[in-house]
Coordinates of N, CA and C in Angstrom, one line a residue:
X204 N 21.6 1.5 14.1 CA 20.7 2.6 14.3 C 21.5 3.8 14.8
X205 N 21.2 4.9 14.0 CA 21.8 6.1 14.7 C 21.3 6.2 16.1
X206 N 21.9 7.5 16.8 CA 21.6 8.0 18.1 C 20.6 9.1 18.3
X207 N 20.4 9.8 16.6 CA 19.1 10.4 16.7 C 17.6 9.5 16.8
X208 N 17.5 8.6 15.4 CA 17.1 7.3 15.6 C 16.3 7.1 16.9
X209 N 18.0 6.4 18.0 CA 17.0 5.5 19.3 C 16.6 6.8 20.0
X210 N 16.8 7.9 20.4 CA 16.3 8.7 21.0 C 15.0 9.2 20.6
X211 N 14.5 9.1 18.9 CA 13.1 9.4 18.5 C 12.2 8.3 18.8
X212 N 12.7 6.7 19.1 CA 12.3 5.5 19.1 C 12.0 5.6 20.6
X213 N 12.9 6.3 21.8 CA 12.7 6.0 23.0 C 11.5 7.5 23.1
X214 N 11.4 8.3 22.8 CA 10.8 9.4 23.0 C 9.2 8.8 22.4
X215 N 9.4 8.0 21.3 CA 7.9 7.6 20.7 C 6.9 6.5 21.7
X216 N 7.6 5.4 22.4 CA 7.8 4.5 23.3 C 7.1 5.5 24.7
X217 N 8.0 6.3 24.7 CA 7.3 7.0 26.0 C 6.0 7.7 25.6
X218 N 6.0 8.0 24.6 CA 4.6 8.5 24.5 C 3.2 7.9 23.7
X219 N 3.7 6.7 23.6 CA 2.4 6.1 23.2 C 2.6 5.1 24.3
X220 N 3.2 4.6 24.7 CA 3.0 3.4 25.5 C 2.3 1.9 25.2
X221 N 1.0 1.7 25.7 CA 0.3 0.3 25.7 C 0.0 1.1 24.3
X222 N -0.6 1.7 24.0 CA -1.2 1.7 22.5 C -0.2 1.2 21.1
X223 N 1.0 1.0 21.4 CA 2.4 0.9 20.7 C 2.1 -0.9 20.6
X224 N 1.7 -1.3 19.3 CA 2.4 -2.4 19.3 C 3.2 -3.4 18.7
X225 N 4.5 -2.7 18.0 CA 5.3 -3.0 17.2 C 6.2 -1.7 16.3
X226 N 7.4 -1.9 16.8 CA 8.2 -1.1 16.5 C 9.7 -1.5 15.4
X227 N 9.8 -1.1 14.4 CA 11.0 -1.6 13.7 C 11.9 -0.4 13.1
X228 N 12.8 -0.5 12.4 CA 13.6 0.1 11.7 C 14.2 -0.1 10.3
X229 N 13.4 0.7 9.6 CA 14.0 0.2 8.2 C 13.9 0.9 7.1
X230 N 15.6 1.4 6.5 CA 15.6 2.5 5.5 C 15.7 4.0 6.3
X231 N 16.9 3.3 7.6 CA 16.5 4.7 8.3 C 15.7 5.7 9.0
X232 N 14.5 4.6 8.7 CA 13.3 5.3 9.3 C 12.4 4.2 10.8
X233 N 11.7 5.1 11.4 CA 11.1 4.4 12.3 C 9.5 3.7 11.9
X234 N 9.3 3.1 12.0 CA 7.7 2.6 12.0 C 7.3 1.8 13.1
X235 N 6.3 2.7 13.4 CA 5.4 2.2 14.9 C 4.1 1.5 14.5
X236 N 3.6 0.5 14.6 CA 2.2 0.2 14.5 C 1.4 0.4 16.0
X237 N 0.3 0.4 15.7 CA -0.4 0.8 16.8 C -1.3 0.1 16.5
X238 N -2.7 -0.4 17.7 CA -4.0 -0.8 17.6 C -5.1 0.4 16.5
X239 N -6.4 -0.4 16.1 CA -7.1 0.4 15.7 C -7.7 1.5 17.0
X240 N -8.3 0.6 17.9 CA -8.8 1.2 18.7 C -8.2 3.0 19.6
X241 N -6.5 2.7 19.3 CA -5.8 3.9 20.3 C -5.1 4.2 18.8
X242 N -5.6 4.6 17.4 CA -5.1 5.1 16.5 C -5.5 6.8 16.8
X243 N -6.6 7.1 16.9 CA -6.7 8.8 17.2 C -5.6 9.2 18.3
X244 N -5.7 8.7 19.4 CA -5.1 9.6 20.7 C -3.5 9.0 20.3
X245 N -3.1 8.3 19.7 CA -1.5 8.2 19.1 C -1.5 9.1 18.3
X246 N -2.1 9.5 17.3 CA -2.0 10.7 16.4 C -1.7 11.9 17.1
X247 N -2.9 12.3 18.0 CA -2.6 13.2 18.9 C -1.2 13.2 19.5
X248 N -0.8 12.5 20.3 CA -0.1 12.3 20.9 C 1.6 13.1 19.9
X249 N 1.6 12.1 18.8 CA 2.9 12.2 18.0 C 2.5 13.9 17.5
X250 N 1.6 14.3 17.3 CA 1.8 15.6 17.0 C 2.0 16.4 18.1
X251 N 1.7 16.7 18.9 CA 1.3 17.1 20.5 C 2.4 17.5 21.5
X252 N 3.1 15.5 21.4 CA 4.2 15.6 22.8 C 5.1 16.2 22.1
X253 N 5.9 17.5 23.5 CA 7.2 17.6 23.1 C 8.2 16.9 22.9
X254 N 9.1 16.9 21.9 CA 10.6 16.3 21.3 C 9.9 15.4 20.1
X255 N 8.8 15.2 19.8 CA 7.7 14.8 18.8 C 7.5 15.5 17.8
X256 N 6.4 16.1 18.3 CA 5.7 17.3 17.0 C 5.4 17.1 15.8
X257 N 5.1 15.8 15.6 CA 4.9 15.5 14.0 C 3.6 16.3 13.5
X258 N 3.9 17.6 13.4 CA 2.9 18.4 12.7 C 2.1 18.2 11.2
X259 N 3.0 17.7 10.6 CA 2.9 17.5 9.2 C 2.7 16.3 8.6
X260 N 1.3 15.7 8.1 CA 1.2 14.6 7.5 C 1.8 14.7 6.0
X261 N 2.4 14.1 6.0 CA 3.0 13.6 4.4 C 2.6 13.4 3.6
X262 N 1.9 11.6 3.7 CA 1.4 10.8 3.0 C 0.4 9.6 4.0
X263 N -0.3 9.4 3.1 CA -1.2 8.2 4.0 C -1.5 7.5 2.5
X264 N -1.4 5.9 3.3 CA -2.1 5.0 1.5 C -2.3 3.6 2.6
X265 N -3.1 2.7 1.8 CA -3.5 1.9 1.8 C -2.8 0.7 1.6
X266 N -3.0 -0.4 1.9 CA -1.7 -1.7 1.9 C -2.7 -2.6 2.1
X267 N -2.7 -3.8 1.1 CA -3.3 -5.1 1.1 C -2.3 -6.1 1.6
X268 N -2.0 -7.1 2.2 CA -1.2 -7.8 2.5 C -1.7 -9.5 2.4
X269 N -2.4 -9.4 1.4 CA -3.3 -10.6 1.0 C -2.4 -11.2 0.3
X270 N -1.9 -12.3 0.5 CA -0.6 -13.2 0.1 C 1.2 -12.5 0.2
X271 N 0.8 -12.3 1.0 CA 2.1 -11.1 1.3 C 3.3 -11.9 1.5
X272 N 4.6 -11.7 0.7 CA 5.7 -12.4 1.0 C 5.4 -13.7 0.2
X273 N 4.5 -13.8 -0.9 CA 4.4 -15.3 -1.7 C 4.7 -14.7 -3.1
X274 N 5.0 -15.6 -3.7 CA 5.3 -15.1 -4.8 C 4.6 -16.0 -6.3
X275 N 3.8 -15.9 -7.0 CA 3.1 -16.5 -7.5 C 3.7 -17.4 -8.5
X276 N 4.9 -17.0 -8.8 CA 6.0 -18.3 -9.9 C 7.0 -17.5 -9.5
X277 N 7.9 -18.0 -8.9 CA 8.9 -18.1 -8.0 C 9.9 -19.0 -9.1
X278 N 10.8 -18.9 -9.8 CA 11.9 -19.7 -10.1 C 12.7 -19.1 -10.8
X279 N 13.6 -19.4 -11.3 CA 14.8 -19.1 -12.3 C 15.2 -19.5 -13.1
X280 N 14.4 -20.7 -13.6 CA 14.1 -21.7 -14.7 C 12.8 -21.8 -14.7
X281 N 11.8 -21.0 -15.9 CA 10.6 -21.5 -15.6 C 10.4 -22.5 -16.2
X282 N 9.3 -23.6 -15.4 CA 8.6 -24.5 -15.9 C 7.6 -24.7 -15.5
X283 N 6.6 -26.0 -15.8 CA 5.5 -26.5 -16.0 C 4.5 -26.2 -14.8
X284 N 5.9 -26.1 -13.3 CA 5.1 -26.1 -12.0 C 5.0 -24.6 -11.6
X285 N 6.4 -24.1 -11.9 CA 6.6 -22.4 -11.5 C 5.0 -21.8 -12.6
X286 N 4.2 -22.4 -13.4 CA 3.3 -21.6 -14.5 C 2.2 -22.0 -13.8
X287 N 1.7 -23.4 -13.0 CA 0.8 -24.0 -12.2 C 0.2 -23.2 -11.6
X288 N 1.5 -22.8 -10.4 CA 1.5 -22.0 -9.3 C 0.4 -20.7 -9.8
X289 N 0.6 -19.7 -10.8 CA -0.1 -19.2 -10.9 C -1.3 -19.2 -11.4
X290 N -1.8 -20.7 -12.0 CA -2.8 -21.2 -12.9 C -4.3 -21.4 -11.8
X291 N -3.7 -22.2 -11.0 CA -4.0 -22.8 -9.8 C -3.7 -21.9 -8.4
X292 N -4.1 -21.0 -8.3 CA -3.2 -19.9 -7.0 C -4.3 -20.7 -5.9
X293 N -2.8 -20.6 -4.8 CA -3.0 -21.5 -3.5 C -4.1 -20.4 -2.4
X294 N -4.9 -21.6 -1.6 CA -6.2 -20.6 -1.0 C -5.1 -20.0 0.0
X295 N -3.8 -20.1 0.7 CA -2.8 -20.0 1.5 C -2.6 -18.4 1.9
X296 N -3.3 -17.6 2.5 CA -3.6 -16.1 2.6 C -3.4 -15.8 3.8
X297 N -3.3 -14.5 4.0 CA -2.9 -13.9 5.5 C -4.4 -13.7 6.4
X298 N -4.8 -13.9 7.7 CA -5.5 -13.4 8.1 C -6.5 -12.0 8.0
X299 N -7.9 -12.7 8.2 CA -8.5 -11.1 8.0 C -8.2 -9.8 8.8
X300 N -7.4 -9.7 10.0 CA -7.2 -8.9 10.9 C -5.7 -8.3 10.1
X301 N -5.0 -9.0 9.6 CA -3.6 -8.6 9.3 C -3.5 -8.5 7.8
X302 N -5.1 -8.3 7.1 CA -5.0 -8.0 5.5 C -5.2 -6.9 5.4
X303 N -5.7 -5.4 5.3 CA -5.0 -4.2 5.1 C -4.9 -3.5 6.4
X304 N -4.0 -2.7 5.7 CA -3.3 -1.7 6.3 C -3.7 -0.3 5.9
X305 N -3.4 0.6 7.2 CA -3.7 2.1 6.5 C -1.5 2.5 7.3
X306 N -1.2 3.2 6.1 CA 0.4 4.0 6.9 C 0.3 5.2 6.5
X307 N 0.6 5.6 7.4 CA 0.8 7.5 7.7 C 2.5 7.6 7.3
X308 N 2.8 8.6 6.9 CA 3.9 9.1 6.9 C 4.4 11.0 7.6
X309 N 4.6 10.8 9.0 CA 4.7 11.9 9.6 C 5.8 12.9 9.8
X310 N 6.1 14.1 9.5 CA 7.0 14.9 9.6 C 7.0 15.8 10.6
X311 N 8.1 16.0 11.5 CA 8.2 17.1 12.3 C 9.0 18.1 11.4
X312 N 8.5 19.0 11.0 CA 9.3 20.3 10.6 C 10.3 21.3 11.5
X313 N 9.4 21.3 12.5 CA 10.3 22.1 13.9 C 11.5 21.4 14.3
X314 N 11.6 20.3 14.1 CA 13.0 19.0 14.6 C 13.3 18.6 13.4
X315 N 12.8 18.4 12.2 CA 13.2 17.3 11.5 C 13.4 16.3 11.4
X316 N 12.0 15.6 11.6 CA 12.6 13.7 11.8 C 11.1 13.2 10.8
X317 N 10.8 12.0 11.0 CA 9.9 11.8 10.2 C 10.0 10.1 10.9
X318 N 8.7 9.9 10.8 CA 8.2 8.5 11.5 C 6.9 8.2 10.5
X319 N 7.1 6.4 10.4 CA 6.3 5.7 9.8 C 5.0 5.1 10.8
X320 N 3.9 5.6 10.4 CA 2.8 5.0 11.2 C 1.9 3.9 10.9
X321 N 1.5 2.5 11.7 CA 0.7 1.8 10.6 C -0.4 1.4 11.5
X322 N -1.4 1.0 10.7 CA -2.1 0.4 11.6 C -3.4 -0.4 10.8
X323 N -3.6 -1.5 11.2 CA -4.4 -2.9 10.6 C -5.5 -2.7 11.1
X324 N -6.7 -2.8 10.0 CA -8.5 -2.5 10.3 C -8.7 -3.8 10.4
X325 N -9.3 -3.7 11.5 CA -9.7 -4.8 12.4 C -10.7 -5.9 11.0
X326 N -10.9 -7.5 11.6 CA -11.5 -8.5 10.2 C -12.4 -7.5 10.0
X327 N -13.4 -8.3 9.2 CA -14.7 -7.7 8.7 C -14.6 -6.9 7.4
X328 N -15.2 -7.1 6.8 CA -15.9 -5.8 5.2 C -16.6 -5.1 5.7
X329 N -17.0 -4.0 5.1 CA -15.5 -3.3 4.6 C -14.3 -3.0 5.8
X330 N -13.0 -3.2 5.3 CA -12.3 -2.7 6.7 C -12.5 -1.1 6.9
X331 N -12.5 -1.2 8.0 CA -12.4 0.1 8.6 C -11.5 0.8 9.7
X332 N -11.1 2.0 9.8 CA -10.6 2.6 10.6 C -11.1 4.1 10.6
X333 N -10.6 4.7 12.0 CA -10.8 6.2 12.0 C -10.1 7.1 11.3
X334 N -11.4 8.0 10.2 CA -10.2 9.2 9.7 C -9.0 10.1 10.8
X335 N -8.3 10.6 10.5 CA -7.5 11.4 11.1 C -7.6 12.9 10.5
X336 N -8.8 13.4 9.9 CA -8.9 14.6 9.3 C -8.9 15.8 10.4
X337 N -9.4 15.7 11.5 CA -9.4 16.4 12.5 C -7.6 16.6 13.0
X338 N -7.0 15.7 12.9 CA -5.5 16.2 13.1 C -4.9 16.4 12.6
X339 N -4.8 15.7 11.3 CA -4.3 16.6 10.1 C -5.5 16.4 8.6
X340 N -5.5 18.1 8.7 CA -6.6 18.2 7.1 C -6.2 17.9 6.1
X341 N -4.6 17.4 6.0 CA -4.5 17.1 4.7 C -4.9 15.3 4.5
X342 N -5.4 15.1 5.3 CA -6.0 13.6 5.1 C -6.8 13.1 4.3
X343 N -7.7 14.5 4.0 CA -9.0 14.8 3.5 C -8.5 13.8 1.6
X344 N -7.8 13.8 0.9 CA -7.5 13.1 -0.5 C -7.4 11.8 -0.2
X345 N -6.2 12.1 0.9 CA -5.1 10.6 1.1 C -6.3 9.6 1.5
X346 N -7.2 10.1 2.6 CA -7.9 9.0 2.5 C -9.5 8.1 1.8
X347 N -9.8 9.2 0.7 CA -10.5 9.2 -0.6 C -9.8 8.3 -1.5
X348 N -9.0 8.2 -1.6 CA -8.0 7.5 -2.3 C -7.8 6.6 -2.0
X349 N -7.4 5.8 -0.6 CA -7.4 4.4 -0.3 C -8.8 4.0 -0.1
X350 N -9.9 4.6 0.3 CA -11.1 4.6 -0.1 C -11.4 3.5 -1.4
X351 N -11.0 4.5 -2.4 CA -11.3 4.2 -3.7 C -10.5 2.8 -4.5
X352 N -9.4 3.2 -4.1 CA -9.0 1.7 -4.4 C -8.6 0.7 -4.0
X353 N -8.5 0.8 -2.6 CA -8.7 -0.6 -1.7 C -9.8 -0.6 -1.0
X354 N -11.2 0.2 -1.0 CA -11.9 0.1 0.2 C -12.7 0.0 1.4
X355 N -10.9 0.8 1.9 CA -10.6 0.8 3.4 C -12.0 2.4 3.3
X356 N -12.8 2.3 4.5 CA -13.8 3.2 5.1 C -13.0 4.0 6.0
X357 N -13.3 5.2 6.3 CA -12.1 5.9 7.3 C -13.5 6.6 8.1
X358 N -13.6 6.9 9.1 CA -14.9 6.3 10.4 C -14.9 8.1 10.6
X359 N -16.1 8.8 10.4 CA -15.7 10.1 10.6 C -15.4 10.8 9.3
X360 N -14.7 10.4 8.4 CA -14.6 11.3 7.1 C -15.6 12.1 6.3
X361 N -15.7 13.2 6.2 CA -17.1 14.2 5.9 C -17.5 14.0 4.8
X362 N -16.6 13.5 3.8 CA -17.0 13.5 1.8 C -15.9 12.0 1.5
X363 N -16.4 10.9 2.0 CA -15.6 9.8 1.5 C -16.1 9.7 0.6
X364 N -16.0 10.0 -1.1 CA -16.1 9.5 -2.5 C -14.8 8.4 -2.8
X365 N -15.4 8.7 -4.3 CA -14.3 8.3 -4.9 C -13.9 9.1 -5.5
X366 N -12.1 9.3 -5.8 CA -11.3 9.9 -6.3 C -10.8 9.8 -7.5
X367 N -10.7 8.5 -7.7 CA -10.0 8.4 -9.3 C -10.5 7.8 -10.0
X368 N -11.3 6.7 -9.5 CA -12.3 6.1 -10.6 C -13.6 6.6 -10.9
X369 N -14.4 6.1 -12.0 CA -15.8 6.7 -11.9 C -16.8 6.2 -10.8
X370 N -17.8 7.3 -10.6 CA -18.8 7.2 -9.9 C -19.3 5.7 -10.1
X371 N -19.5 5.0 -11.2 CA -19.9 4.1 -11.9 C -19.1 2.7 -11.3
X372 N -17.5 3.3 -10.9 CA -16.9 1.8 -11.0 C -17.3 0.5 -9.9
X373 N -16.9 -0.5 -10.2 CA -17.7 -1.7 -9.5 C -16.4 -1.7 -8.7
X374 N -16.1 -2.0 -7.8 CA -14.7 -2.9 -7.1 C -13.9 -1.9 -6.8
X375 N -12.5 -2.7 -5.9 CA -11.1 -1.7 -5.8 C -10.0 -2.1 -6.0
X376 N -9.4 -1.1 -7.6 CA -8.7 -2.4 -8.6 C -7.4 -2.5 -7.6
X377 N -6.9 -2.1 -6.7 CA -5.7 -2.2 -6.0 C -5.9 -3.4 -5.0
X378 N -6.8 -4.1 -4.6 CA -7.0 -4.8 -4.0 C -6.3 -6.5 -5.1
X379 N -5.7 -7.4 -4.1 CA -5.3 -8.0 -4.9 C -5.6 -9.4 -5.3
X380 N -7.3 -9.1 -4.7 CA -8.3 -10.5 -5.5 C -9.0 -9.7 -6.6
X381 N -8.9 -7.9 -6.9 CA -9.6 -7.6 -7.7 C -8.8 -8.5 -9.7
X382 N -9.8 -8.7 -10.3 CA -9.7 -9.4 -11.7 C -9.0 -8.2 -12.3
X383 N -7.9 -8.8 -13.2 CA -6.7 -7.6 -14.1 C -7.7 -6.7 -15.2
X384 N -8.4 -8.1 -15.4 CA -9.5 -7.3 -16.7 C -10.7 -6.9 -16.2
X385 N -10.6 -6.5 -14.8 CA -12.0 -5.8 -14.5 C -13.6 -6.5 -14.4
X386 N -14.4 -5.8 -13.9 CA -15.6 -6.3 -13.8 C -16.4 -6.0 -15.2
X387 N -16.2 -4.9 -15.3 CA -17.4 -4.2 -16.7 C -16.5 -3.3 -17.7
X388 N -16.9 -3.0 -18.7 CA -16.2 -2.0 -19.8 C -17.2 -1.1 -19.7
X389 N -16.5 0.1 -20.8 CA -17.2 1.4 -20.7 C -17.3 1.2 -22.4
X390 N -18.5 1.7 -22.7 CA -18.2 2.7 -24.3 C -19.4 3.3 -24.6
X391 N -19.3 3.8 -25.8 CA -20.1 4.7 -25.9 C -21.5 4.0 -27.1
X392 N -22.8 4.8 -26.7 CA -24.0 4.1 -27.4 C -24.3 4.9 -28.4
X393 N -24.0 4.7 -29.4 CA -24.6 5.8 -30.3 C -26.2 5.7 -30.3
X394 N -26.5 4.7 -29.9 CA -28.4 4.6 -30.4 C -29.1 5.4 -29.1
X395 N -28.2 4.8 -27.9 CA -28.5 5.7 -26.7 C -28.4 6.9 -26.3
X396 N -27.0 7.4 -26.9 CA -26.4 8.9 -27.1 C -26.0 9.4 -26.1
X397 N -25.8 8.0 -25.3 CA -24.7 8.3 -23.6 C -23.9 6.8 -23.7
X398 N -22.9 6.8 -22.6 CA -21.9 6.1 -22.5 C -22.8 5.1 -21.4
X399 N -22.2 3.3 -21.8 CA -23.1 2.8 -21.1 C -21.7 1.8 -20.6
X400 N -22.3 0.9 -19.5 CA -21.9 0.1 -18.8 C -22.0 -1.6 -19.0
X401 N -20.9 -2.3 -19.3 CA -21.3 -3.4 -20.1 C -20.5 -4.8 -19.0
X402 N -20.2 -5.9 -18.8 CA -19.8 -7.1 -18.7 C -18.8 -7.2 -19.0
X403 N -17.8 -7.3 -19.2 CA -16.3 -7.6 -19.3 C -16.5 -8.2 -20.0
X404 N -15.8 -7.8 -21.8 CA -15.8 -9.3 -22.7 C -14.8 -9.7 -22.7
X405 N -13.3 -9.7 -22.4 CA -12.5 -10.0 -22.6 C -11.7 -11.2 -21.5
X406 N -11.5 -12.4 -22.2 CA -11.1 -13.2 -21.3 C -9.8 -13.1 -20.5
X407 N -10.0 -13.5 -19.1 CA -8.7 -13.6 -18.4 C -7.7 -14.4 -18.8
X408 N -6.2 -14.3 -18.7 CA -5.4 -15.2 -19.2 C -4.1 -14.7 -17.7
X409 N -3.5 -15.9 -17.7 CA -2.8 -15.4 -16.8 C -1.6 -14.5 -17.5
X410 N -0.7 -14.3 -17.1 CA 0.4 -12.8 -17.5 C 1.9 -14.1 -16.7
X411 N 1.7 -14.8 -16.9 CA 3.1 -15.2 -16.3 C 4.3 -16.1 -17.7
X412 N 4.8 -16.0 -17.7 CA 6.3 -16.5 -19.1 C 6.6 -18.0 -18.4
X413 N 6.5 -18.6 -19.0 CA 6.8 -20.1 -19.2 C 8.2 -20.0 -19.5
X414 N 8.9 -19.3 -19.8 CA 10.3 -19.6 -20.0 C 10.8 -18.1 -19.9
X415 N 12.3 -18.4 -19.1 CA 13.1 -16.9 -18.9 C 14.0 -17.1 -20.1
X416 N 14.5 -16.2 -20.7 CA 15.4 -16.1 -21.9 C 16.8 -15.5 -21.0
X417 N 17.8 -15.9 -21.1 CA 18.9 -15.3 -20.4 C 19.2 -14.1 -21.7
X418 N 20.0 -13.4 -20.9 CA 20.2 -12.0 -21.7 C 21.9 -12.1 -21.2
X419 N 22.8 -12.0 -22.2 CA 24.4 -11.5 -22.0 C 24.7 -10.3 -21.8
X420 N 23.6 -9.3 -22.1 CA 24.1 -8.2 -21.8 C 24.0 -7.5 -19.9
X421 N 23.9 -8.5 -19.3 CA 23.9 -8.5 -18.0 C 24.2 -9.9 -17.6
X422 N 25.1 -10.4 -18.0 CA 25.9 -11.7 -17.3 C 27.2 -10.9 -16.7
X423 N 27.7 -10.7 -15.2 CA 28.5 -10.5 -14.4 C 29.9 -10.5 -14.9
X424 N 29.9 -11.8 -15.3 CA 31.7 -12.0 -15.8 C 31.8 -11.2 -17.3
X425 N 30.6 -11.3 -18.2 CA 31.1 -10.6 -19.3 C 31.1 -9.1 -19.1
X426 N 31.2 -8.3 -18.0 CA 31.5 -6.9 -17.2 C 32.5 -7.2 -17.3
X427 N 32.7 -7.8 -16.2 CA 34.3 -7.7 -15.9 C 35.1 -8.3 -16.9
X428 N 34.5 -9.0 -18.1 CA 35.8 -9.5 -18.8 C 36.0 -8.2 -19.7
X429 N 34.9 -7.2 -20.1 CA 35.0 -5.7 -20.6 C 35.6 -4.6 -20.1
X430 N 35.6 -4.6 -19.0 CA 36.2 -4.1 -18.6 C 37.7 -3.9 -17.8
X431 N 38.0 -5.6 -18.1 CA 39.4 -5.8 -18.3 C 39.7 -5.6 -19.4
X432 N 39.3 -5.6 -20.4 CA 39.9 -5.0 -22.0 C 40.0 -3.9 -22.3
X433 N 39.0 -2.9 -21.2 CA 38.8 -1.3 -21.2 C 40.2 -0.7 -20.5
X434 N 40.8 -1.9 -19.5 CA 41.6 -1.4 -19.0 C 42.8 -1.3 -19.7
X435 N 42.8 -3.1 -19.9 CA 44.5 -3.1 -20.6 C 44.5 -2.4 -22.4
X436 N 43.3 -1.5 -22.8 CA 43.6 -0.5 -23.8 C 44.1 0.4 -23.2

């Protein structure tokens, strides 16, 4: 870790304190999680205290972590069991408190540093957390958008719609029990003379390869054995 780094780490530490509960480093960058409950007055805070000043929201999105770290056919020879695995997916899931996430991405402009913010909506449907529109207005999309396709309710937000899908849509396809082929189809009625809303006719099938095909054009040694030929031309 650099030395600008621990000093943005020790300076974040002093200013959120008890509300701080988890700090790491990764890609150069810092990421603090915090409670739901002390997510406003940490926002404040990181914008606020001096040697801080994260004036500038970035980015904010949504994070499901519903089987997080599993991998649904896992091997390098597929077979009968790595195709199971996803036939049969295991009930084996993360906690309702530690299944989404909302992360902020904060920029001080005046200093130049940038810090990763996270923080986990307490169990319950819909999850929920407090908007941060009051501290930074550009929250007002970011969090229509994780709205829309995970869900997540942001507590305070003046016009939480939806943003990308239709008014009409059922579900939140980013969610990762939502179905690949959807709940309902769209098309159009000619007898009706408007677009209607129908059942999903299309059967689910899973998307996973029963067998990997090796490819030579990315086998290791045949590099280097070409490029020992490239040489001694």
């Amino acid at each position: 870790m650099s030395r600008r780094l621990e000093q943005l780490e020790t300076l974040t530490r002093e200013a959120l304190q008890s509300a701080a509960v988890g700090f790491s480093v990764d890609r150069g960058e810092l990421t603090v999680e915090v409670s739901p409950d002390s997510l406003l007055d940490s926002c404040f805070r990181l914008r606020d205290t001096e040697g801080l000043q994260f004036e500038t929201l970035v980015d904010l999105c949504g994070v499901d972590y519903l089987a997080y770290g599993r991998s649904e056919w896992k091997t390098a020879d597929a077979t009968a069991s790595g195709f199971s695995r996803s036939v049969n997916r295991s009930s084996d899931e993360v906690s309702p408190e530690r299944r989404f996430a909302v992360v902020y991405h904060l920029l001080s402009l005046t200093l130049n540093h940038r810090i990763r913010l996270k923080v986990f909506a307490p169990a319950g449907e819909p999850p929920l957390v407090p908007s941060v529109m009051d501290i930074w207005p550009a929250a007002n999309w970011y969090e229509r958008e994780a709205f829309d396709l995970f869900g997540i309710l942001f507590d305070g937000h003046p016009d939480l719609r939806r943003l990308l899908t239709d008014y009409g849509f059922i579900g939140h396809p980013f969610r990762k029990d939502f179905p690949l082929i959807g709940n309902v189809e769209v098309r159009y009625d000619p007898d009706k003379g408007r677009v209607v809303y129908e059942p999903v006719s299309i059967e689910p099938r899973t998307l996973v390869p029963r067998v990997i095909r090796k490819d030579n054009r990315y086998e290791e040694a045949l590099h280097r054995h070409g490029a020992g030929e490239a040489a001694d031309g």
